PDB file of C-alpha atoms and ligand atoms in Angstrom:
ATOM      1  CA  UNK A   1    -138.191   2.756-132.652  1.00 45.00           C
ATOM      2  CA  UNK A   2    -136.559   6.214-132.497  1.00 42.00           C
ATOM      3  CA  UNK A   3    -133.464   6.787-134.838  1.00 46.00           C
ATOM      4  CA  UNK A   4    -131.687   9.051-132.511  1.00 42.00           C
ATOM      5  CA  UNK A   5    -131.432  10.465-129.308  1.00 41.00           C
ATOM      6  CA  UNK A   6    -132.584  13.814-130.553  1.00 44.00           C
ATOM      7  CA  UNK A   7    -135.757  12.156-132.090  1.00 48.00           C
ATOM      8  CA  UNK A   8    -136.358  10.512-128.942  1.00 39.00           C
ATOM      9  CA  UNK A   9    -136.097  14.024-126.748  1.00 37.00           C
ATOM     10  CA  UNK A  10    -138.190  15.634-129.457  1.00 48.00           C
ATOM     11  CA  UNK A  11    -140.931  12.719-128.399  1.00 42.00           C
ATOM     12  CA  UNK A  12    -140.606  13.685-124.783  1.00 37.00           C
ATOM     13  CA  UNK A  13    -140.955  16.787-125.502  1.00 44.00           C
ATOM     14  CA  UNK A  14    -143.638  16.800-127.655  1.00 49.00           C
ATOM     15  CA  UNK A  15    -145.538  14.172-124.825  1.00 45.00           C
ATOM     16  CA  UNK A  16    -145.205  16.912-122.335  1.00 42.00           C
ATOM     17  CA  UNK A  17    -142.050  15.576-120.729  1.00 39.00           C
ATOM     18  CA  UNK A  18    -140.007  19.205-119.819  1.00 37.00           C
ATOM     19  CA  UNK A  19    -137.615  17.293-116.260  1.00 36.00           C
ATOM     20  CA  UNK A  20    -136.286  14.044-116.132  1.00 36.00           C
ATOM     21  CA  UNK A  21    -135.859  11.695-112.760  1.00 37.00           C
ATOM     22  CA  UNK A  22    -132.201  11.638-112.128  1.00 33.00           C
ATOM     23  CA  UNK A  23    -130.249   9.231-109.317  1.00 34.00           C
ATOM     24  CA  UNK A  24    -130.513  12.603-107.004  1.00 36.00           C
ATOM     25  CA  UNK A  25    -133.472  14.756-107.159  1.00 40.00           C
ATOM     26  CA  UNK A  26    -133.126  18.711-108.088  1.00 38.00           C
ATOM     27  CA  UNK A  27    -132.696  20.511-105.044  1.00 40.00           C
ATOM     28  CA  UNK A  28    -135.778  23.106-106.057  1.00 36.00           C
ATOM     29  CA  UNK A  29    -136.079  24.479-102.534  1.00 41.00           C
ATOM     30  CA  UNK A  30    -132.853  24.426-100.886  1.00 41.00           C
ATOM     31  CA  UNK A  31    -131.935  27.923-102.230  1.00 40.00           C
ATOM     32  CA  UNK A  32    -134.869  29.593-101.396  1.00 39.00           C
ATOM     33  CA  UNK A  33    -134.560  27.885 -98.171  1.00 40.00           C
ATOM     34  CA  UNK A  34    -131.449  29.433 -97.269  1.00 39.00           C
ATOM     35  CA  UNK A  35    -132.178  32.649 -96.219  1.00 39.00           C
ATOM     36  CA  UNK A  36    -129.459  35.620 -95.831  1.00 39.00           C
ATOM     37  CA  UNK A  37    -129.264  38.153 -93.239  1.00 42.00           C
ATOM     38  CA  UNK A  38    -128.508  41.898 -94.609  1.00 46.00           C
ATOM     39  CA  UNK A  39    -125.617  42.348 -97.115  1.00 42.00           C
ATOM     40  CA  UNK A  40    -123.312  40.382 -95.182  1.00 47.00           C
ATOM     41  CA  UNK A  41    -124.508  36.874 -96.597  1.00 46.00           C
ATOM     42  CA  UNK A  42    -124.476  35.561 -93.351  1.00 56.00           C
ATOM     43  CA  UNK A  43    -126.600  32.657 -93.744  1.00 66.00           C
ATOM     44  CA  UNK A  44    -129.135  31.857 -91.558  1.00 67.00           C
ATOM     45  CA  UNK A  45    -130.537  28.206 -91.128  1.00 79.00           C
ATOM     46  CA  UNK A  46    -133.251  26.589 -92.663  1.00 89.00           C
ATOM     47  CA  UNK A  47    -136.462  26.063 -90.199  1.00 93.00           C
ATOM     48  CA  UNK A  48    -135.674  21.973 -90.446  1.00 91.00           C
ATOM     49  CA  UNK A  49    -131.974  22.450 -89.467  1.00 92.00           C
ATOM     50  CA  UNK A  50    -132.861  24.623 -86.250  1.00 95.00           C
ATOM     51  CA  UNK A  51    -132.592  23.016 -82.658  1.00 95.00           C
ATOM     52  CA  UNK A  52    -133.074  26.132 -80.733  1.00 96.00           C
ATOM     53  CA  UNK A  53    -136.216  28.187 -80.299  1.00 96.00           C
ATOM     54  CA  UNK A  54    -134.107  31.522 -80.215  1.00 95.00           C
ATOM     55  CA  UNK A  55    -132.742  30.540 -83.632  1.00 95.00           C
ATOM     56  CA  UNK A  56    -136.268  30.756 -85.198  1.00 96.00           C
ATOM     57  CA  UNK A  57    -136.167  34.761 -84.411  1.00 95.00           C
ATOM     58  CA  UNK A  58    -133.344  35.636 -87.175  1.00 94.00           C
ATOM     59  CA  UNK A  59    -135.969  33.377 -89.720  1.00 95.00           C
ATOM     60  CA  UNK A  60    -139.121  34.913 -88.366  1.00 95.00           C
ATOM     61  CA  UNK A  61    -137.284  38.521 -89.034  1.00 93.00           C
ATOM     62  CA  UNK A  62    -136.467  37.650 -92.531  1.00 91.00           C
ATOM     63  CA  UNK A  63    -139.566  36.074 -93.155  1.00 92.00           C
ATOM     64  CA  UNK A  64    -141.020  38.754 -95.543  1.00 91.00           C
ATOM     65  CA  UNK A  65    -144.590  40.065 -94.046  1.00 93.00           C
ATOM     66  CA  UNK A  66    -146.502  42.974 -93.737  1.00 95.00           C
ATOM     67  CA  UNK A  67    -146.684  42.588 -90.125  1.00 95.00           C
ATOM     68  CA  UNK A  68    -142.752  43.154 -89.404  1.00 93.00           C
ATOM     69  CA  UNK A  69    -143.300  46.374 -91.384  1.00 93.00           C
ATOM     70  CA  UNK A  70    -145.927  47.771 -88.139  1.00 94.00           C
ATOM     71  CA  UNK A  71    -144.140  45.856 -85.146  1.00 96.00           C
ATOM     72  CA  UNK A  72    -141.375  46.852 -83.269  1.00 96.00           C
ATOM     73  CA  UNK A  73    -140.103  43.613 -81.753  1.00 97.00           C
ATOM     74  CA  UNK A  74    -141.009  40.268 -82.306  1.00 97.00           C
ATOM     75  CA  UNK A  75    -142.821  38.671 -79.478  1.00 97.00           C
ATOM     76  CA  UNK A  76    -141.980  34.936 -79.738  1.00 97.00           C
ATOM     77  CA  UNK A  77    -141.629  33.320 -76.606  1.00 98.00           C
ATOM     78  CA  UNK A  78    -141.056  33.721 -72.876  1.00 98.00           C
ATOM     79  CA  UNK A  79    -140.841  31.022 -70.051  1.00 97.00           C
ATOM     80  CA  UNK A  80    -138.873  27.784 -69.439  1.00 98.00           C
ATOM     81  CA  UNK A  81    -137.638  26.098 -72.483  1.00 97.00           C
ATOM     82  CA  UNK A  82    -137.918  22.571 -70.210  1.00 97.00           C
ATOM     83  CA  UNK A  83    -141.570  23.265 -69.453  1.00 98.00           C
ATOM     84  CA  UNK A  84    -143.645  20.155 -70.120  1.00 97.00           C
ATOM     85  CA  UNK A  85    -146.482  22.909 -70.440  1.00 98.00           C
ATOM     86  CA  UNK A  86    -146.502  25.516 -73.307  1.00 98.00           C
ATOM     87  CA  UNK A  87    -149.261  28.025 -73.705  1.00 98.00           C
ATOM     88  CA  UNK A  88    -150.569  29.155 -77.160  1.00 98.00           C
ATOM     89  CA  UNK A  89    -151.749  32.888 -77.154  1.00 98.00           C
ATOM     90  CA  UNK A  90    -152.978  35.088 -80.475  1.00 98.00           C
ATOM     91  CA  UNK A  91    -150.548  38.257 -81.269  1.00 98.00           C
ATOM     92  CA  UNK A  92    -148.733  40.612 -78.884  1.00 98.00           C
ATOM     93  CA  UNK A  93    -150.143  43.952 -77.744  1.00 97.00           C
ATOM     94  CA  UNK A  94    -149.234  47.139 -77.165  1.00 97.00           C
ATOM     95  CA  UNK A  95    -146.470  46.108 -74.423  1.00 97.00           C
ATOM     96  CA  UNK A  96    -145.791  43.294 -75.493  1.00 98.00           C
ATOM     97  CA  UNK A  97    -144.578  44.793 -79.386  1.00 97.00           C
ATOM     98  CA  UNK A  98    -142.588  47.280 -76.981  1.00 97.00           C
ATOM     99  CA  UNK A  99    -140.994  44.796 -74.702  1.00 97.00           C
ATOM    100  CA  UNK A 100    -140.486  41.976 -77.552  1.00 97.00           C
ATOM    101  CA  UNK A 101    -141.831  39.443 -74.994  1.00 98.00           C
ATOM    102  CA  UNK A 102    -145.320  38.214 -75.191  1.00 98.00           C
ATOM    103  CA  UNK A 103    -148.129  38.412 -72.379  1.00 98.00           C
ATOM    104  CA  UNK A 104    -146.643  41.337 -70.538  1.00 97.00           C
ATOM    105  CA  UNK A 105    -149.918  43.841 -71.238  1.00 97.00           C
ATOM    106  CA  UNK A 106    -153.051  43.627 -69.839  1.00 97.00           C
ATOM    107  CA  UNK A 107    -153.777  40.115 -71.158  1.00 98.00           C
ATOM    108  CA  UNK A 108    -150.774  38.940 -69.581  1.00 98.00           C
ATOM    109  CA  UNK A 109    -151.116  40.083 -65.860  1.00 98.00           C
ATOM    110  CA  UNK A 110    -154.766  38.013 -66.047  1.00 98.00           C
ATOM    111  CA  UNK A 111    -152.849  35.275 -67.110  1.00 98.00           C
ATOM    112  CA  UNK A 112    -150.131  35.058 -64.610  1.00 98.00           C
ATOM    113  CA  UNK A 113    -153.362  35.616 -61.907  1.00 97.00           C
ATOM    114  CA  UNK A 114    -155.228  32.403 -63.620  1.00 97.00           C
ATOM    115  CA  UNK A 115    -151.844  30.486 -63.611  1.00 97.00           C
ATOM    116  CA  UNK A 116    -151.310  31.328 -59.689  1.00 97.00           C
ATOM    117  CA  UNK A 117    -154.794  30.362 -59.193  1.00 97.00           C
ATOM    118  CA  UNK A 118    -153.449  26.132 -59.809  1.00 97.00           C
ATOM    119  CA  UNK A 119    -150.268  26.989 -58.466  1.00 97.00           C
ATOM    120  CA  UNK A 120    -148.909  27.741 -61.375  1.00 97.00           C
ATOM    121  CA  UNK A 121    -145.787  30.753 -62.194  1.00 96.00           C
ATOM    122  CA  UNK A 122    -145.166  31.595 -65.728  1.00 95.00           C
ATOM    123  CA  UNK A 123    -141.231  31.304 -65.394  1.00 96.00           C
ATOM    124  CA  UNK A 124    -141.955  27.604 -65.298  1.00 97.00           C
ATOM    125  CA  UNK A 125    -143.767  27.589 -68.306  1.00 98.00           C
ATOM    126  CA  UNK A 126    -143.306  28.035 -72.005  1.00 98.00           C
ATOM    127  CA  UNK A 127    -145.898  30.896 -73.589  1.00 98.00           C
ATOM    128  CA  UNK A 128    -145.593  31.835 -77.027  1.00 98.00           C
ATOM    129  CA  UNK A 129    -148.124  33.194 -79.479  1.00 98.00           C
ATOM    130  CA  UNK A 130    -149.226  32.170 -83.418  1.00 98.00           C
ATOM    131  CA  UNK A 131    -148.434  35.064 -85.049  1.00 98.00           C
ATOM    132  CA  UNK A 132    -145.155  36.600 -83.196  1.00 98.00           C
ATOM    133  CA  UNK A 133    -145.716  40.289 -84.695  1.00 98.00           C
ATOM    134  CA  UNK A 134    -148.017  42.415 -83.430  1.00 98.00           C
ATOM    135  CA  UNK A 135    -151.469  42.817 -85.673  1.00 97.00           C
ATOM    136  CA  UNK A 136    -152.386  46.673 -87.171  1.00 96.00           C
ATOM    137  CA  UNK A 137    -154.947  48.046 -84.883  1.00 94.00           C
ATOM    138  CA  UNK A 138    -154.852  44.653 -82.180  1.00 92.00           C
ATOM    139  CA  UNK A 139    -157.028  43.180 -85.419  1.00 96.00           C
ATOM    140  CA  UNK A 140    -157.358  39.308 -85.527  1.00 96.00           C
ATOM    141  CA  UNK A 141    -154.948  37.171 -87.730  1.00 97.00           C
ATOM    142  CA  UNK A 142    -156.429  36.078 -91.160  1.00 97.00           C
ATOM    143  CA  UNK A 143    -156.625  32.283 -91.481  1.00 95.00           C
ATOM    144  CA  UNK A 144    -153.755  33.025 -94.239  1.00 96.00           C
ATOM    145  CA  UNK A 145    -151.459  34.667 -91.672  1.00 97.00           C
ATOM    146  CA  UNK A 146    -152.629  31.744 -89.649  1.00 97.00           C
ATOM    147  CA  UNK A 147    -150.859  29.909 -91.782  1.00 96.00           C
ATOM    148  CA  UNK A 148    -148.157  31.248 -92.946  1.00 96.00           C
ATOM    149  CA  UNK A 149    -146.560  31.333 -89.270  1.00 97.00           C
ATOM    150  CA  UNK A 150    -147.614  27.854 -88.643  1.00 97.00           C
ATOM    151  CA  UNK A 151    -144.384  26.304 -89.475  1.00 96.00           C
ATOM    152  CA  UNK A 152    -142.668  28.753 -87.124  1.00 97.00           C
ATOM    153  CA  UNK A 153    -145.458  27.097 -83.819  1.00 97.00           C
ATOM    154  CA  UNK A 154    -145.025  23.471 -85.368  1.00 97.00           C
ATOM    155  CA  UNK A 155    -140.983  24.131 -85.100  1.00 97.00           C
ATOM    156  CA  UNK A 156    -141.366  25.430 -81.289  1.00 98.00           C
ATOM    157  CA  UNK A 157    -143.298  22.438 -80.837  1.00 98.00           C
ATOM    158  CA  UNK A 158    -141.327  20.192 -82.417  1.00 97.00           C
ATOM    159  CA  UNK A 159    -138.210  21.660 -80.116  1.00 97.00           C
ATOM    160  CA  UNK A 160    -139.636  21.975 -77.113  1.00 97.00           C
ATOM    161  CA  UNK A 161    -141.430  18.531 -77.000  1.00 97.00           C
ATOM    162  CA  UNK A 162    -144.421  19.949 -74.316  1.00 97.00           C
ATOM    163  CA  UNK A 163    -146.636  16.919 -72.771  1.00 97.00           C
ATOM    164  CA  UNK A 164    -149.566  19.415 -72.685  1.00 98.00           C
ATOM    165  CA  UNK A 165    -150.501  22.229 -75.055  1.00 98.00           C
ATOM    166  CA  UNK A 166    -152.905  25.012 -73.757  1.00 98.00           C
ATOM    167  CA  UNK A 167    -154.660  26.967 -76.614  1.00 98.00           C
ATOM    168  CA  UNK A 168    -155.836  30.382 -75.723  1.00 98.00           C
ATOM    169  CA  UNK A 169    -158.446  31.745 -78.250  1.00 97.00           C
ATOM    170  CA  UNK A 170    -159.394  30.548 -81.913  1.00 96.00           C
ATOM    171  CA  UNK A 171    -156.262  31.793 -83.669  1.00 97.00           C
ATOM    172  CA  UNK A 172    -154.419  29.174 -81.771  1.00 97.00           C
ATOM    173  CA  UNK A 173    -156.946  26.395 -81.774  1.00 97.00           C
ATOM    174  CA  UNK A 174    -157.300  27.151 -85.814  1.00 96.00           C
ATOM    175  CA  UNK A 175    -153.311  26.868 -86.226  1.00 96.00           C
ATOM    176  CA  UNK A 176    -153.227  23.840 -83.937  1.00 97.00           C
ATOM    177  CA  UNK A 177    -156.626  21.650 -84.413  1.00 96.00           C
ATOM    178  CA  UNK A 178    -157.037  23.192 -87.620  1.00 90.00           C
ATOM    179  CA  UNK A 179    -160.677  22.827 -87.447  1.00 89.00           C
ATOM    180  CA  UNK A 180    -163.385  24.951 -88.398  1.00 81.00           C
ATOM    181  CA  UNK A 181    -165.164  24.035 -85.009  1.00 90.00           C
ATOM    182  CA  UNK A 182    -165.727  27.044 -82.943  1.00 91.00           C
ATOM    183  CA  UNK A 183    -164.440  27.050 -78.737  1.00 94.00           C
ATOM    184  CA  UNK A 184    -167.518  25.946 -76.856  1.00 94.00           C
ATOM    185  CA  UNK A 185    -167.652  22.842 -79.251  1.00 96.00           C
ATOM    186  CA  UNK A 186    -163.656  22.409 -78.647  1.00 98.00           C
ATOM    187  CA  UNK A 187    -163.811  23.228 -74.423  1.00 98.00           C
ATOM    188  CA  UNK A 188    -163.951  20.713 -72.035  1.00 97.00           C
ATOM    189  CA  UNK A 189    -162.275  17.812 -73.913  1.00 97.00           C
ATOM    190  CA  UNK A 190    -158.814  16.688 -74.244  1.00 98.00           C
ATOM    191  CA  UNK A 191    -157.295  16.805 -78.530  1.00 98.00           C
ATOM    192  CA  UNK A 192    -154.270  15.092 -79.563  1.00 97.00           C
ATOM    193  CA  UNK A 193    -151.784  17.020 -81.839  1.00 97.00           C
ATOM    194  CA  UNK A 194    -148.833  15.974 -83.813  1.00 93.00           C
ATOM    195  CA  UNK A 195    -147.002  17.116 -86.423  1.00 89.00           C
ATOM    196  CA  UNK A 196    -145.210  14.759 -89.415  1.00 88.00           C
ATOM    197  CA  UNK A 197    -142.072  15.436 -87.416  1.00 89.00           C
ATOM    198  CA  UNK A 198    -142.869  13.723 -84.658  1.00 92.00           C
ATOM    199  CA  UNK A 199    -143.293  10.298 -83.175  1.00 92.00           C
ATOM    200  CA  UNK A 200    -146.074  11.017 -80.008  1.00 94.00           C
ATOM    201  CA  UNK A 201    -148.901  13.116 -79.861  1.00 96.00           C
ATOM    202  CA  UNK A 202    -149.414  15.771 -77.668  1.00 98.00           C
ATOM    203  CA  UNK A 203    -152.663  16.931 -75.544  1.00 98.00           C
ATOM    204  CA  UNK A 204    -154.153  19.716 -76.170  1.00 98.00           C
ATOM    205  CA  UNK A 205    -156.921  21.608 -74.451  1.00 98.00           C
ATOM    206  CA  UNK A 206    -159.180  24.944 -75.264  1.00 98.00           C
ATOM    207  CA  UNK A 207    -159.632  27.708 -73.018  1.00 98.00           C
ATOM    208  CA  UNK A 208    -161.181  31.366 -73.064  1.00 98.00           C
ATOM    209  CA  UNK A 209    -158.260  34.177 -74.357  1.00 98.00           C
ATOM    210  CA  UNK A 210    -157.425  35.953 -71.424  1.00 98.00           C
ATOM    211  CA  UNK A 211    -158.128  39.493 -73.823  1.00 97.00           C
ATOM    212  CA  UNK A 212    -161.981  37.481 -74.445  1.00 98.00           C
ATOM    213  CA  UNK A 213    -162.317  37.633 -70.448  1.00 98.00           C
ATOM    214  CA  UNK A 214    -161.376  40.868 -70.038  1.00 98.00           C
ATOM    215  CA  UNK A 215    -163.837  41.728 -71.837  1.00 97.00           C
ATOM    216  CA  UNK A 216    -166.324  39.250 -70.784  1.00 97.00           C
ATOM    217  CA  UNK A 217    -165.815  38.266 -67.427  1.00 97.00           C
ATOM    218  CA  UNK A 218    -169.129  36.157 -67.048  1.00 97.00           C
ATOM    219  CA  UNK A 219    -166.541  33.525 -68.788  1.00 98.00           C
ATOM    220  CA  UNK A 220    -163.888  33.408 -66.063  1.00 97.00           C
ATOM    221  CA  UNK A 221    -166.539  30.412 -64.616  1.00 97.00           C
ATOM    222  CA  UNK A 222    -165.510  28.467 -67.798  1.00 98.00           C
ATOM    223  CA  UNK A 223    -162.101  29.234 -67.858  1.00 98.00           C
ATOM    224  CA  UNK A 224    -161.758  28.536 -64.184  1.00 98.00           C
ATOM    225  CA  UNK A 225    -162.786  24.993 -64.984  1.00 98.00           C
ATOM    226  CA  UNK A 226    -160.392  24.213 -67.990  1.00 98.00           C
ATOM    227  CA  UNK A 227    -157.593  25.545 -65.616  1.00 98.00           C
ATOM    228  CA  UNK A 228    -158.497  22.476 -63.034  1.00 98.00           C
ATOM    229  CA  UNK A 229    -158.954  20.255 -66.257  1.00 98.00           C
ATOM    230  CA  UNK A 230    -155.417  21.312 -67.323  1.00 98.00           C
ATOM    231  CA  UNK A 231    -154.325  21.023 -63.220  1.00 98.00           C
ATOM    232  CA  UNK A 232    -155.501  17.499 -62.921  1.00 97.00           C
ATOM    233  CA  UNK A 233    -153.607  16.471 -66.076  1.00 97.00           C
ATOM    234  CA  UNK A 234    -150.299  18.274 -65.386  1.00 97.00           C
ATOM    235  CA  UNK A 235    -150.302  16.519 -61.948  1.00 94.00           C
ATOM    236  CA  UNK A 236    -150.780  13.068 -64.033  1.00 94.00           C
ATOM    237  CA  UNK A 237    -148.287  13.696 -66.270  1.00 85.00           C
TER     238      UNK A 237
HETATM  239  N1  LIG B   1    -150.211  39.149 -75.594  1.00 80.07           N
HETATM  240  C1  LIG B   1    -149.667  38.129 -76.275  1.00 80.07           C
HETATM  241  O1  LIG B   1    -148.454  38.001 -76.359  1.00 80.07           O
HETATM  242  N2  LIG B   1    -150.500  37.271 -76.877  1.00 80.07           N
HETATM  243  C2  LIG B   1    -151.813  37.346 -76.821  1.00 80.07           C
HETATM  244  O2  LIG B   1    -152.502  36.514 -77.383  1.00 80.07           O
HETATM  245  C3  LIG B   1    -152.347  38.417 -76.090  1.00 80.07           C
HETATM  246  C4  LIG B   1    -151.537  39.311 -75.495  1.00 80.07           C
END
């Protein structure tokens, strides 16, 4: 039908036809993937190829945002990397930006008194936060900064393997359930969440942000009672 090769690619061409399937597909992403660290080309891993938690910090710091332009230290995690608990929190504060470890501030010592209050100490636990930088004026993540650090959770996640995820607040029940359903729909029940890397789900359950009490403490009643929810399961589990 066509006389010549060059006829034929001048069809393709003409049909729309600009890449062609080979036996091994163009690696589009792997470059980008790669990150490097300053001028020394030291390469830092891609978020699939980490196994650590502490490796996603040299990632998060190249990861170009805003948000590392205001913050002083990344707040990612703090806690026991064998906990079958981990605790979802929003953004870092004030002390928290300072000490590059997140719950420390005001926030913090209310949760270390609600985790006493079920026997609970956060060096047995693993706390991080969605977004790992600080927000401009304590503001609340956009859904699209939401997102944009989801990978970074999902990887944590994926690492640490908890049995039980506690979300504090709607930032982390939007990254998480992804759901448009607000908290005192989401309270009370257990979720399921799992990722495409993984083989089990885990359960999740909704609670009060410990900043949200502060500020309204006619809520510790509810939060009291997804703390025994949460109790009951960890002693199942
Ligand atoms: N500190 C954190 O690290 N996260 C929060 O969500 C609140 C205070």
């Amino acid at each position: 039908m066509f006389q010549s090769n060059k006829e034929y690619l001048e069809f393709l061409k003409q049909s729309g036809v600009h890449s062609f399937l080979q036996e091994t597909p163009n690696n589009l992403l792997d470059d980008k993937q790669k990150q490097t660290l300053d001028n020394t080309n030291k390469e830092v891993k891609s978020i699939d190829e980490i196994t650590e938690i502490k490796d996603l910090i040299p990632l998060i710091s190249n990861h170009n945002s805003p948000l590392s332009k205001t913050a002083k230290n990344i707040a990612l995690f703090d806690g026991n990397l064998q906990s079958k608990l981990m605790i979802i929190g929003e953004a870092p504060e004030k002390e928290d930006d300072e000490q590059g470890i997140p719950f420390v501030g005001s926030a913090g010592q209310l949760l270390n008194k609600m985790l006493s209050a079920i026997q609970l100490e956060r060096k047995n636990i693993y706390i991080t936060n969605t977004i790992p930088w600080i927000l401009p004026q304590n503001r609340a993540p956009t859904d699209q900064e939401i997102l944009e650090y989801l990978p970074f959770l999902q990887r944590q996640i994926e690492i640490l393997k908890p049995k039980i995820i506690y979300l504090l607040g709607t930032a982390a029940v939007k990254a998480i359930l992804s759901t448009p359903l607000n908290l005192s729909d989401l309270r009370e029940k257990w979720h399921n969440y799992k990722s495409i890397n993984m083989n089990t789900s885990i359960k999740v359950l909704v609670s009060h942000h410990p900043s949200t009490l502060l500020k309204s403490p006619k809520l510790k009643k509810e939060a009291w009672g997804d703390l025994q929810m949460l109790q009951k399961k960890l002693n199942e589990n």
